[in-house]
PDB file of C-alpha atoms in Angstrom:
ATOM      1  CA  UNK A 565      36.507   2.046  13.922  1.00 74.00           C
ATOM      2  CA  UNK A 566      33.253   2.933  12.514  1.00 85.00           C
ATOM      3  CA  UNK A 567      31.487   1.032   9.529  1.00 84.00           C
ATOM      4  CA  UNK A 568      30.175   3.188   6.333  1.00 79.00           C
ATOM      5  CA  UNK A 569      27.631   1.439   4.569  1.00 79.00           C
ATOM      6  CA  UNK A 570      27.359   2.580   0.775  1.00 77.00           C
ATOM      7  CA  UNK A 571      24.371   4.832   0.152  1.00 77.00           C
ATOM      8  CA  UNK A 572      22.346   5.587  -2.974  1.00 75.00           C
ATOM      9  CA  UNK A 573      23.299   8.700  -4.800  1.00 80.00           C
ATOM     10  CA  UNK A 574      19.725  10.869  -5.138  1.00 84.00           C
ATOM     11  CA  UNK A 575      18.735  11.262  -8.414  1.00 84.00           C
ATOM     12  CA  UNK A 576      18.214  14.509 -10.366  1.00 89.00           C
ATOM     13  CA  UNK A 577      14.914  16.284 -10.628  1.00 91.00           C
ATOM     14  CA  UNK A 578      14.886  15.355 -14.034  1.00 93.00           C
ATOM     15  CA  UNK A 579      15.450  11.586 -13.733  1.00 91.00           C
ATOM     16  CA  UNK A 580      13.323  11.655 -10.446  1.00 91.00           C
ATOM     17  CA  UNK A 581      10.446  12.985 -12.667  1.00 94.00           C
ATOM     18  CA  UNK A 582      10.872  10.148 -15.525  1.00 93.00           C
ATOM     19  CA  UNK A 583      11.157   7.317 -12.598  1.00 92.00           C
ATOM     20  CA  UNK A 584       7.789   8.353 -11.145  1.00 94.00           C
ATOM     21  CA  UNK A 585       6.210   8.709 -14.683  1.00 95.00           C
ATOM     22  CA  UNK A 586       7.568   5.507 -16.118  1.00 94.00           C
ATOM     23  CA  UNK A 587       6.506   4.078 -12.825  1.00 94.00           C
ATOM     24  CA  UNK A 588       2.507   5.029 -12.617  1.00 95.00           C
ATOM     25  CA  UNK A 589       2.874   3.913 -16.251  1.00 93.00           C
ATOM     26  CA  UNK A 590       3.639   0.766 -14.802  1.00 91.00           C
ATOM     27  CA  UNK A 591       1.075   0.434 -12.551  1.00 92.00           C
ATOM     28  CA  UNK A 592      -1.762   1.656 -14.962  1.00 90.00           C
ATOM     29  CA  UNK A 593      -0.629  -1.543 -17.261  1.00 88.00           C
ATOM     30  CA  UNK A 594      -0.336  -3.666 -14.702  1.00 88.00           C
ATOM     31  CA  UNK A 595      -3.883  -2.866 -13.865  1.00 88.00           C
ATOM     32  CA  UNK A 596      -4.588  -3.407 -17.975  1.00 84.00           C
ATOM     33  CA  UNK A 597      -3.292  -6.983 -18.066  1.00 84.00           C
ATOM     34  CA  UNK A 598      -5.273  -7.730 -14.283  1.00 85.00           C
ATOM     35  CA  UNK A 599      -8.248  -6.993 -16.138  1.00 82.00           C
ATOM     36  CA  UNK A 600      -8.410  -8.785 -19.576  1.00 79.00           C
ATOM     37  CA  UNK A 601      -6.663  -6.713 -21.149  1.00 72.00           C
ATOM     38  CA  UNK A 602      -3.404  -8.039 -21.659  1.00 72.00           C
ATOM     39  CA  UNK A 603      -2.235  -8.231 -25.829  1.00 73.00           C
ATOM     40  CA  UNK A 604      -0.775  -4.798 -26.208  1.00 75.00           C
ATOM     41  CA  UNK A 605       0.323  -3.821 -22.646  1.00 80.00           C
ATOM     42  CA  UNK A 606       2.485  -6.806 -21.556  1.00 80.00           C
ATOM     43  CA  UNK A 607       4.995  -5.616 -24.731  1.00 80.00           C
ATOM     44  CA  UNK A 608       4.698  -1.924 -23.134  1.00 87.00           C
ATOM     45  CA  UNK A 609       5.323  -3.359 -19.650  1.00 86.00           C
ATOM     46  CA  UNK A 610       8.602  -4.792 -20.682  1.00 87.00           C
ATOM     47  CA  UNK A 611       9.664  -1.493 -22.491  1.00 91.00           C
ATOM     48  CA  UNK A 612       8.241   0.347 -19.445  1.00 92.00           C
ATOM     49  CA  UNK A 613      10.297  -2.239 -17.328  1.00 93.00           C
ATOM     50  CA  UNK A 614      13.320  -1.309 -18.990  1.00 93.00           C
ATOM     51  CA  UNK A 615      12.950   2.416 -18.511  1.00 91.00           C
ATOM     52  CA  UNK A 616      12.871   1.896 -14.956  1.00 91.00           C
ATOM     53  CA  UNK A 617      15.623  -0.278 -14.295  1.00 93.00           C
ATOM     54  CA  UNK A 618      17.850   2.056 -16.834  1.00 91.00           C
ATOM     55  CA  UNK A 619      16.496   5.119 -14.383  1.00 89.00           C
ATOM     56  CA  UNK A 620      17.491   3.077 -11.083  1.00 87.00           C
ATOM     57  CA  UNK A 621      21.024   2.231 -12.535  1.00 87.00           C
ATOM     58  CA  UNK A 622      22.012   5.618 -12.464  1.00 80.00           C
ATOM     59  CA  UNK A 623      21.470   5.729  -8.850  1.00 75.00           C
ATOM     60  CA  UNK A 624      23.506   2.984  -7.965  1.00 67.00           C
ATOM     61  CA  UNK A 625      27.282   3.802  -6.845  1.00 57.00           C
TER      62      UNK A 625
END
């Protein structure tokens, strides 16, 4: 008997695009709040946050 292990469905072009976009986003406020500059990006991280996480629930099966 062999085992299958459930795999991740790839994700579209489109959605690919958005994941890496919302993810240097990320990054670049990450890098904001690291540095002083914290009062307006940590509400954008969470919204940024979200995007992801609705972007890597698609690819879930």
């Amino acid at each position: 008997m062999k085992h299958h292990y459930p795999e991740a469905p790839p994700l579209s072009e489109e959605d690919q695009a958005a994941l890496d976009a919302a993810q240097a986003e990320y990054y670049a406020l990450a890098e904001l709040i690291e540095s002083g500059m914290a009062e307006e990006a940590e509400a954008k991280l969470s919204d940024v946050k979200k995007r992801i996480d609705t972007i890597n629930a698609r690819s879930e099966a």
